[in-house]
mmCIF file of C-alpha atoms in Angstrom:
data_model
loop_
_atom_site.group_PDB
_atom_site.id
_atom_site.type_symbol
_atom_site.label_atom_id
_atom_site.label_comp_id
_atom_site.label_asym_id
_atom_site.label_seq_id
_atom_site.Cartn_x
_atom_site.Cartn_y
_atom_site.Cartn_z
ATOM 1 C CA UNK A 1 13.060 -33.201 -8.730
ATOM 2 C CA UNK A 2 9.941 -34.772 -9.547
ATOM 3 C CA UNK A 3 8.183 -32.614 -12.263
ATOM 4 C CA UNK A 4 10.278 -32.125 -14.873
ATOM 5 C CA UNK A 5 12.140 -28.828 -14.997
ATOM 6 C CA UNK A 6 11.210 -25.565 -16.281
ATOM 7 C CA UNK A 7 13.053 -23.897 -19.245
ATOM 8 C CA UNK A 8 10.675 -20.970 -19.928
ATOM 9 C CA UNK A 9 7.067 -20.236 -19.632
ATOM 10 C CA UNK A 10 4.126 -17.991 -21.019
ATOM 11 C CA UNK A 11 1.723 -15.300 -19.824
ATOM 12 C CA UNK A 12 -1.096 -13.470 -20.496
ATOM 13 C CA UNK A 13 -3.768 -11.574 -19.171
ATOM 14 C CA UNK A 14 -7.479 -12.039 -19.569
ATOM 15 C CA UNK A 15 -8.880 -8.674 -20.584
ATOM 16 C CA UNK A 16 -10.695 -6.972 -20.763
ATOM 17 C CA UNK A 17 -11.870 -7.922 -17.291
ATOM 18 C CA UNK A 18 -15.456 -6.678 -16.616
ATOM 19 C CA UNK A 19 -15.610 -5.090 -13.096
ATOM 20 C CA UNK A 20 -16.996 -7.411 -10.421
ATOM 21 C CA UNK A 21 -19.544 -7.111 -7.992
ATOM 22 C CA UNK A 22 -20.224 -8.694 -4.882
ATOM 23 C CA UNK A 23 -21.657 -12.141 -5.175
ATOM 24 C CA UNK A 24 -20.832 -12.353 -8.847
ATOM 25 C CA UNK A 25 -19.889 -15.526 -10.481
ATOM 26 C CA UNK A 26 -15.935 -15.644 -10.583
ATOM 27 C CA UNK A 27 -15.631 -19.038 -12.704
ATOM 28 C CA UNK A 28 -18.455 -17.388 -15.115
ATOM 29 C CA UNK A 29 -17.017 -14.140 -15.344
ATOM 30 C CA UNK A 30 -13.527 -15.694 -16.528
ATOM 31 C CA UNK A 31 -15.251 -18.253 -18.666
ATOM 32 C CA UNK A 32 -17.603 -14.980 -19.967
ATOM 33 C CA UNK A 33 -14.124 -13.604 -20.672
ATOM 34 C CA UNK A 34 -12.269 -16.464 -22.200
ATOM 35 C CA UNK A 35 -15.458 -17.218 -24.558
ATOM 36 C CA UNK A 36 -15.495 -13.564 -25.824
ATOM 37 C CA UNK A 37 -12.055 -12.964 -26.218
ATOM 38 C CA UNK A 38 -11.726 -16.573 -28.239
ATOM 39 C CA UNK A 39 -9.191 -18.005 -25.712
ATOM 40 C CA UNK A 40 -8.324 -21.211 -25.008
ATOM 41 C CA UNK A 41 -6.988 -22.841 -21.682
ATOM 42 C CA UNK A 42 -4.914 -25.538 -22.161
ATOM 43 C CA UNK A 43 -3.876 -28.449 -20.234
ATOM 44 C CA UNK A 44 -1.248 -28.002 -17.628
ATOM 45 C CA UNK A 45 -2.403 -24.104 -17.717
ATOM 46 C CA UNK A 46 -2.079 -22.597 -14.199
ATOM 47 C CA UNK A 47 -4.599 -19.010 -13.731
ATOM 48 C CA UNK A 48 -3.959 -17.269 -11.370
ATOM 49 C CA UNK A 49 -6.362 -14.934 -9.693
ATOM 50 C CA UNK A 50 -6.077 -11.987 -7.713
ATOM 51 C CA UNK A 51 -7.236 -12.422 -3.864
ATOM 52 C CA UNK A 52 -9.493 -9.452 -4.520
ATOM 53 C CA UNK A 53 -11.638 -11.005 -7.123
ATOM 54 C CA UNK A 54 -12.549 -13.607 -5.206
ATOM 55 C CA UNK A 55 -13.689 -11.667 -2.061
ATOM 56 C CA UNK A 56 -15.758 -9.455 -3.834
ATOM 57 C CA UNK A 57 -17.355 -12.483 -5.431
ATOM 58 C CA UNK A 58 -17.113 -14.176 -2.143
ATOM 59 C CA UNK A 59 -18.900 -10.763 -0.538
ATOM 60 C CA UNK A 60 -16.464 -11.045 2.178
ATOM 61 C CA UNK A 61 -16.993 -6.923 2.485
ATOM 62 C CA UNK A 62 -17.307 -4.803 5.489
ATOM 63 C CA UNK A 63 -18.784 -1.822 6.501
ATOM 64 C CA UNK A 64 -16.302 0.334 8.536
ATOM 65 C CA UNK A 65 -19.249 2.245 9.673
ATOM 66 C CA UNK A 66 -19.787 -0.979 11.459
ATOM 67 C CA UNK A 67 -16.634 -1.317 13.052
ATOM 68 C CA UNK A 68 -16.369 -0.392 16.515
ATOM 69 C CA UNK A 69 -12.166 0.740 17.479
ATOM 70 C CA UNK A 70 -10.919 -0.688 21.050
ATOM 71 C CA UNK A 71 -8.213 0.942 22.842
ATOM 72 C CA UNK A 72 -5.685 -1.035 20.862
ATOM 73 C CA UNK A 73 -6.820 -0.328 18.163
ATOM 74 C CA UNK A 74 -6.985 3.466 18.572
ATOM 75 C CA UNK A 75 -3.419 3.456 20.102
ATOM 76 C CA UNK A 76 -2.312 1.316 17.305
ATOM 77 C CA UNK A 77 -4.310 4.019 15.041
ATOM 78 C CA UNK A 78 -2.336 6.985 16.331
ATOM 79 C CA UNK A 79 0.689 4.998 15.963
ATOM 80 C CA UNK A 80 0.798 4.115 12.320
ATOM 81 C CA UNK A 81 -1.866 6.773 10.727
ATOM 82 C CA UNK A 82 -3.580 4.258 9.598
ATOM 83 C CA UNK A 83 -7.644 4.462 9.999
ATOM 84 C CA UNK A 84 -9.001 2.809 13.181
ATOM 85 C CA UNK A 85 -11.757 1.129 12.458
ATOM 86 C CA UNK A 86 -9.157 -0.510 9.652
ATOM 87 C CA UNK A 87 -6.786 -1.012 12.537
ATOM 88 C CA UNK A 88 -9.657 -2.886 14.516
ATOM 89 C CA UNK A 89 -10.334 -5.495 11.287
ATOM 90 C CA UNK A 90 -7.121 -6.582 11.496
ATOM 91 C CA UNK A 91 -6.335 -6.863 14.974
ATOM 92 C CA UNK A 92 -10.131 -8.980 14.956
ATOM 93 C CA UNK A 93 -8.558 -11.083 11.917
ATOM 94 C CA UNK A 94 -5.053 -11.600 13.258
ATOM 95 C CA UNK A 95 -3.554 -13.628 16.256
ATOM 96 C CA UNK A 96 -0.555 -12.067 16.560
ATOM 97 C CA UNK A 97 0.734 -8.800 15.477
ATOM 98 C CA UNK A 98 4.160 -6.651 15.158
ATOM 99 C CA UNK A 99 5.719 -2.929 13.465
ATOM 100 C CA UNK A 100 8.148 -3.277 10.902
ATOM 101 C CA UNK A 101 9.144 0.276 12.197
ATOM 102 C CA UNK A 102 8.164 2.756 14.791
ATOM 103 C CA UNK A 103 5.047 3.761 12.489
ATOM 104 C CA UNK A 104 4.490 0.865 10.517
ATOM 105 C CA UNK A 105 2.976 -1.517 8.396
ATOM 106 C CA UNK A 106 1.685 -4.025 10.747
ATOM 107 C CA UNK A 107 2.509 -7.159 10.217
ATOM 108 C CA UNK A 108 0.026 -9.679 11.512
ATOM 109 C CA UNK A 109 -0.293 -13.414 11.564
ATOM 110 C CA UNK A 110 -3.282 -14.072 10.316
ATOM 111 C CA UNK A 111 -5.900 -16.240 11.466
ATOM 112 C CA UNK A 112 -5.788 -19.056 8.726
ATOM 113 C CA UNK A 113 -1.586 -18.981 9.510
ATOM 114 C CA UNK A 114 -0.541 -16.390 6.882
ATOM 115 C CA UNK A 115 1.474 -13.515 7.705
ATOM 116 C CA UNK A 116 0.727 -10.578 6.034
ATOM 117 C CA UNK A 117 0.956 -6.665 6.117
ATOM 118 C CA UNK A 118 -2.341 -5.639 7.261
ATOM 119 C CA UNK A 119 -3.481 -9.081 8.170
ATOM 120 C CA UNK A 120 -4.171 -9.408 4.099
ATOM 121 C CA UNK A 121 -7.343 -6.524 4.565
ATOM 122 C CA UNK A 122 -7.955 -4.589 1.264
ATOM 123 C CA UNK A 123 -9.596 -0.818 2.003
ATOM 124 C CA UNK A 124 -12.618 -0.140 0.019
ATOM 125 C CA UNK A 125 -12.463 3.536 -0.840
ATOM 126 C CA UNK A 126 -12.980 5.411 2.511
ATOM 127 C CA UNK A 127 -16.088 3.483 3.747
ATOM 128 C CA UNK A 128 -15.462 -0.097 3.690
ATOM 129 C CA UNK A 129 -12.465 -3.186 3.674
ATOM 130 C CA UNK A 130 -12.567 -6.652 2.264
ATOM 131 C CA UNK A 131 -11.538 -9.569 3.962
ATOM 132 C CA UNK A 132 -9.670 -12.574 2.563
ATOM 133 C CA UNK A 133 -11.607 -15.059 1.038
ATOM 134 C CA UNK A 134 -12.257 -17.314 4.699
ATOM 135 C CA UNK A 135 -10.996 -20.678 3.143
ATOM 136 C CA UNK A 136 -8.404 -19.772 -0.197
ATOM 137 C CA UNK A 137 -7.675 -23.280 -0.756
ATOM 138 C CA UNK A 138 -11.288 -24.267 -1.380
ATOM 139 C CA UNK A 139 -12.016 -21.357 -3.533
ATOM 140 C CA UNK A 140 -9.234 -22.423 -5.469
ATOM 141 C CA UNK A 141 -10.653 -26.055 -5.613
ATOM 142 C CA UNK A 142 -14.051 -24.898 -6.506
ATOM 143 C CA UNK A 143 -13.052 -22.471 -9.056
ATOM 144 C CA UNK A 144 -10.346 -24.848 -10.938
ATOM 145 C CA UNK A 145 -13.527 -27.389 -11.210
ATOM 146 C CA UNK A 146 -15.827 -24.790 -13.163
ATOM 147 C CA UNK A 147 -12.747 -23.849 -15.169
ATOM 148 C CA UNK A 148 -11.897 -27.676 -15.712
ATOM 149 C CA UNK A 149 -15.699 -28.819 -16.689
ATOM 150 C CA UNK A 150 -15.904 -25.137 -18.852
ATOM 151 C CA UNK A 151 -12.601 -25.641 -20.806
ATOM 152 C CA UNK A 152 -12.487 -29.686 -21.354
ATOM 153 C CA UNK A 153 -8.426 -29.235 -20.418
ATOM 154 C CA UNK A 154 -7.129 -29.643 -16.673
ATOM 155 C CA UNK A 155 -5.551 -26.508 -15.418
ATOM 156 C CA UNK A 156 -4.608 -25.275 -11.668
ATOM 157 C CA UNK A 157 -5.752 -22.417 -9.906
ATOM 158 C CA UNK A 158 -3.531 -20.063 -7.893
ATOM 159 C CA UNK A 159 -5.204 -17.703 -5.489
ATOM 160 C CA UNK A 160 -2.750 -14.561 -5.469
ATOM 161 C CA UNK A 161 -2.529 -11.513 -2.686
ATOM 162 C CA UNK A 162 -0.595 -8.578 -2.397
ATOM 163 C CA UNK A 163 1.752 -8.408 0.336
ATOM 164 C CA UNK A 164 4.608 -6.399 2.102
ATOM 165 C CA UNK A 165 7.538 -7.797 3.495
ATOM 166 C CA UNK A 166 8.668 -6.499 6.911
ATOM 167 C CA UNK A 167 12.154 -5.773 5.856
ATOM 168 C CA UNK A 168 11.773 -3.174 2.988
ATOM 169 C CA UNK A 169 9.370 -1.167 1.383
ATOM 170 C CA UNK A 170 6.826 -1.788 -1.069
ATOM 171 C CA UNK A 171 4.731 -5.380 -1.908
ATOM 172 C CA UNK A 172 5.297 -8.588 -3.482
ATOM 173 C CA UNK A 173 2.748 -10.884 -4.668
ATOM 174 C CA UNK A 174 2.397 -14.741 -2.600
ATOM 175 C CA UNK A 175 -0.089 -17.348 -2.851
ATOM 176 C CA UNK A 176 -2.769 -17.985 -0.325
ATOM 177 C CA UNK A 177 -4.829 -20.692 -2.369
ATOM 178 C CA UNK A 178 -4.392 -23.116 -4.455
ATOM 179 C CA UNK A 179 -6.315 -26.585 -6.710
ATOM 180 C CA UNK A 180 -4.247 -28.568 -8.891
ATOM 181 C CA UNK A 181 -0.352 -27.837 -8.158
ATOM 182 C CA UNK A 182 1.798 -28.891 -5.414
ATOM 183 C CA UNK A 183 2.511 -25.823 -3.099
ATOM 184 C CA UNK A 184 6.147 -26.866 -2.798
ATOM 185 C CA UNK A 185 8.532 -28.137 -5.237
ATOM 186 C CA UNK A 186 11.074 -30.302 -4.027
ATOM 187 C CA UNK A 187 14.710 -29.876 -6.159
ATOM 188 C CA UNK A 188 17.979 -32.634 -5.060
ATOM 189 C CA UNK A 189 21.026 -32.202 -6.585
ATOM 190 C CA UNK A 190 24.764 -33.512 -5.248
ATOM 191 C CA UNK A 191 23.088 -34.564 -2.120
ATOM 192 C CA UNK A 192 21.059 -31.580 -1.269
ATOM 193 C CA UNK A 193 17.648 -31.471 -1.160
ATOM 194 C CA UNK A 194 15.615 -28.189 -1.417
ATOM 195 C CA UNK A 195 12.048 -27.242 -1.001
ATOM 196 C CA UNK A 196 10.707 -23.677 -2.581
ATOM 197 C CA UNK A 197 7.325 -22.097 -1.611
ATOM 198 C CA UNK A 198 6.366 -22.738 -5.654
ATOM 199 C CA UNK A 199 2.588 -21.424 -5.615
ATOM 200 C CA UNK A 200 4.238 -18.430 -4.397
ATOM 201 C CA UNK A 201 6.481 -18.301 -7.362
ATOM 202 C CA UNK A 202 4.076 -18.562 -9.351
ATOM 203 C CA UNK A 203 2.070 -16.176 -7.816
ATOM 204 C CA UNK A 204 4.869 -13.897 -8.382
ATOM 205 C CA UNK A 205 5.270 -14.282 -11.815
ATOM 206 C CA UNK A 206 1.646 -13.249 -12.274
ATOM 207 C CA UNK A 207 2.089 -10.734 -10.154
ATOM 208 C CA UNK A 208 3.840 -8.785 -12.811
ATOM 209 C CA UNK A 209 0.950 -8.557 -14.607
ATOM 210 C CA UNK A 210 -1.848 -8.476 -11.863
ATOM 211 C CA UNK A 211 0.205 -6.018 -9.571
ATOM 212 C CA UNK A 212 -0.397 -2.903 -12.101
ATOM 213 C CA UNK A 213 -3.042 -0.956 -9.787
ATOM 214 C CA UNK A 214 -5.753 0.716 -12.408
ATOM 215 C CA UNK A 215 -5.182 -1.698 -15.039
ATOM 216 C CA UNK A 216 -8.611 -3.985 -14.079
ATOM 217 C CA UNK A 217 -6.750 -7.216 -14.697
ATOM 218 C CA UNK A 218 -7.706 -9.551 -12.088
ATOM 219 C CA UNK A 219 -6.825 -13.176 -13.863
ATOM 220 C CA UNK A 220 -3.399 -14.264 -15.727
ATOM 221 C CA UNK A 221 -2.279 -17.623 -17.180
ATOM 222 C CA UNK A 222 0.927 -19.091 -17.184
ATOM 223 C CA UNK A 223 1.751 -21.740 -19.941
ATOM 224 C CA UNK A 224 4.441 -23.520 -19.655
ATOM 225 C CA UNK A 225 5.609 -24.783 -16.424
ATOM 226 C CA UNK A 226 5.897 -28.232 -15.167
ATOM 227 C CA UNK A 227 4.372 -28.742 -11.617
ATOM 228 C CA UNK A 228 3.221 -31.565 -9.836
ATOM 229 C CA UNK A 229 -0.585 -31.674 -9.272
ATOM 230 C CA UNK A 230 -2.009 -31.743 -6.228
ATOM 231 C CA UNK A 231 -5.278 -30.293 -4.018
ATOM 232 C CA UNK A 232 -2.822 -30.458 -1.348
ATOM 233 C CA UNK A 233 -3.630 -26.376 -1.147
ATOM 234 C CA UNK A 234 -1.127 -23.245 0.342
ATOM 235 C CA UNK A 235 -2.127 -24.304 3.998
ATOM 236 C CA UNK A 236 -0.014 -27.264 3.497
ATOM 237 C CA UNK A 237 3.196 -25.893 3.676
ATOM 238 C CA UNK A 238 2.461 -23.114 6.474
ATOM 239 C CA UNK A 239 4.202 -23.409 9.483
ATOM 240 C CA UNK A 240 1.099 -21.670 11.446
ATOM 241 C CA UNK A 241 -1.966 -23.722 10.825
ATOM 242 C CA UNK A 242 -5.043 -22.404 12.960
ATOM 243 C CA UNK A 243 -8.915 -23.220 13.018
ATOM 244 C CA UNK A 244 -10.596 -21.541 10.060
ATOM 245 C CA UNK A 245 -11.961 -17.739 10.488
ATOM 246 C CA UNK A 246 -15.905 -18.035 9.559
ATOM 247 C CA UNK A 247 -16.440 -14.537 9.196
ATOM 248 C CA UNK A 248 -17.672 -14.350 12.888
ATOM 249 C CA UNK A 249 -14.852 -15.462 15.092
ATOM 250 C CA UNK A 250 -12.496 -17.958 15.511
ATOM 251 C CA UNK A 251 -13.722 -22.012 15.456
ATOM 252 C CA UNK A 252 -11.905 -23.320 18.687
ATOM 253 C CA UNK A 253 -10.085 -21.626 21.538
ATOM 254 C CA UNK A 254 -6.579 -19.597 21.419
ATOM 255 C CA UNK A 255 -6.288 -19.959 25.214
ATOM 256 C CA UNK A 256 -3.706 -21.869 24.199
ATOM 257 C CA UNK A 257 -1.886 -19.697 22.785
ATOM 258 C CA UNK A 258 0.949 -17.925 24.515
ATOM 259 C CA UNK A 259 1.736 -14.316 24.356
ATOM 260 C CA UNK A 260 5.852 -14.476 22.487
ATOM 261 C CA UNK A 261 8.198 -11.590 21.970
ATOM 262 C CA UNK A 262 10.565 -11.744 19.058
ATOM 263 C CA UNK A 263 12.014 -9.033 17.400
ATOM 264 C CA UNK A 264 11.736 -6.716 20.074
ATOM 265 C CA UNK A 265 8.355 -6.705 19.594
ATOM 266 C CA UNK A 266 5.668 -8.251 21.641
ATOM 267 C CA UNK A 267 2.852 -10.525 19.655
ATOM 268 C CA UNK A 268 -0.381 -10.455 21.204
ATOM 269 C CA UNK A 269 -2.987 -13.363 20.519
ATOM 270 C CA UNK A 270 -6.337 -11.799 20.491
ATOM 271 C CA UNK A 271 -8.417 -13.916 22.987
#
């Protein structure tokens, strides 16, 4: 093990969270918050921010009334129930794709390597979707700066989404971003050696806080655990890396990619 180990930990929310809008200032809203609310962020701190909050700040929204459904897309549609157009982001934000039953949720690999229900897309009320932020790892960089320079102490930033898992129903919380803490820790004991996906514990650990749907609480802390820091970000440690999405399309070719059936289920790559 190389950080020391954990015994117990803190956490808290910051709240109240003012709504966001698009293009807002994340890292001055939570310093807005943390300055009225008389908090203090400590070193070794990790916050840990909901996926959400930084696409809306990010304006990584989209207009369904923009969206046009292809045949897959409709087919997929009548399939699962789930809105077209919706059906269409994801297929357009995804490289490969699978059920986790005869009507659903789809399961996509999405185009920065994470696989998520729904390809990680967030409905908007009945009119619009946001996207994932298009690079997590940097938004985590840039916002654990402002944080750093705003508080004087040297925290890490965990970007957090909500996510099914293909097996059983309903959603866990992983990490898609990160600034400041290794993604994996590394434990050896009697001669084994283990890695464990530890943004995504984390993330999960905040998740019991930030996963309460109508309670506006978009940021947590944790206090307490020992990590090893690094800008080494959640893309290190995915098995999947692809070029980055820009918001447009794909940076590079997936000719290469080849169309794979596992699972009894065929992935398609989107070319």
């Amino acid at each position: 093990m190389t950080a020391a180990p954990t015994s117990g930990f803190s956490a808290f929310a910051l709240e109240p969270f003012p709504e966001l809008q698009p293009g807002d200032d994340l890292a001055g809203t939570i310093t807005g918050v943390l300055s009225r609310t008389g908090t203090e962020l400590h070193d070794g701190d990790i916050v840990v921010v909901a996926s959400k909050a930084v696409s809306v700040a990010e304006k990584r929204y989209v207009d369904l009334a923009d969206v046009t459904p292809g045949p897959e897309a409709l087919a997929l549609s009548a399939r699962t129930g789930k809105p077209a157009e919706i059906v269409q982001l994801i297929l357009d934000s995804s490289t490969e794709h699978f059920l986790a039953t005869e009507k659903g949720p789809i399961i996509a690999r999405h185009t920065l390597g994470y696989q998520l229900t729904s390809a990680g897309i967030d409905r908007a009320g009945t009119e619009g979707a946001w996207l994932l932020p298009a690079d997590p790892d940097a938004s985590a960089r840039s916002l654990r700066d402002a944080l750093n320079t705003y508080s004087g102490a040297t925290v890490a930033v965990v970007i957090a989404d909500s996510d099914g898992r293909a097996d059983r129903r309903g959603a866990t919380v992983i990490s898609i971003g990160a600034a400041g803490v290794a993604p994996l820790r590394v434990t050896e004991h009697g001669g084994q050696r283990q890695e464990e996906t530890f943004t995504d514990l984390i993330a999960a650990a905040a998740g019991i806080i930030l996963g309460q749907r109508g309670r506006g609480a978009p940021v947590a802390v944790l206090r307490g655990i020992s990590y090893d820091s690094s800008d080494e970000g959640v893309a290190a440690m995915l098995h999947h890396q692809t070029p980055c999405w820009d918001g447009a399309g794909m940076t590079g070719s997936k000719e290469s990619f080849p169309q794979v059936t596992a699972l009894g289920q065929t992935f398609r790559f989107n070319v």
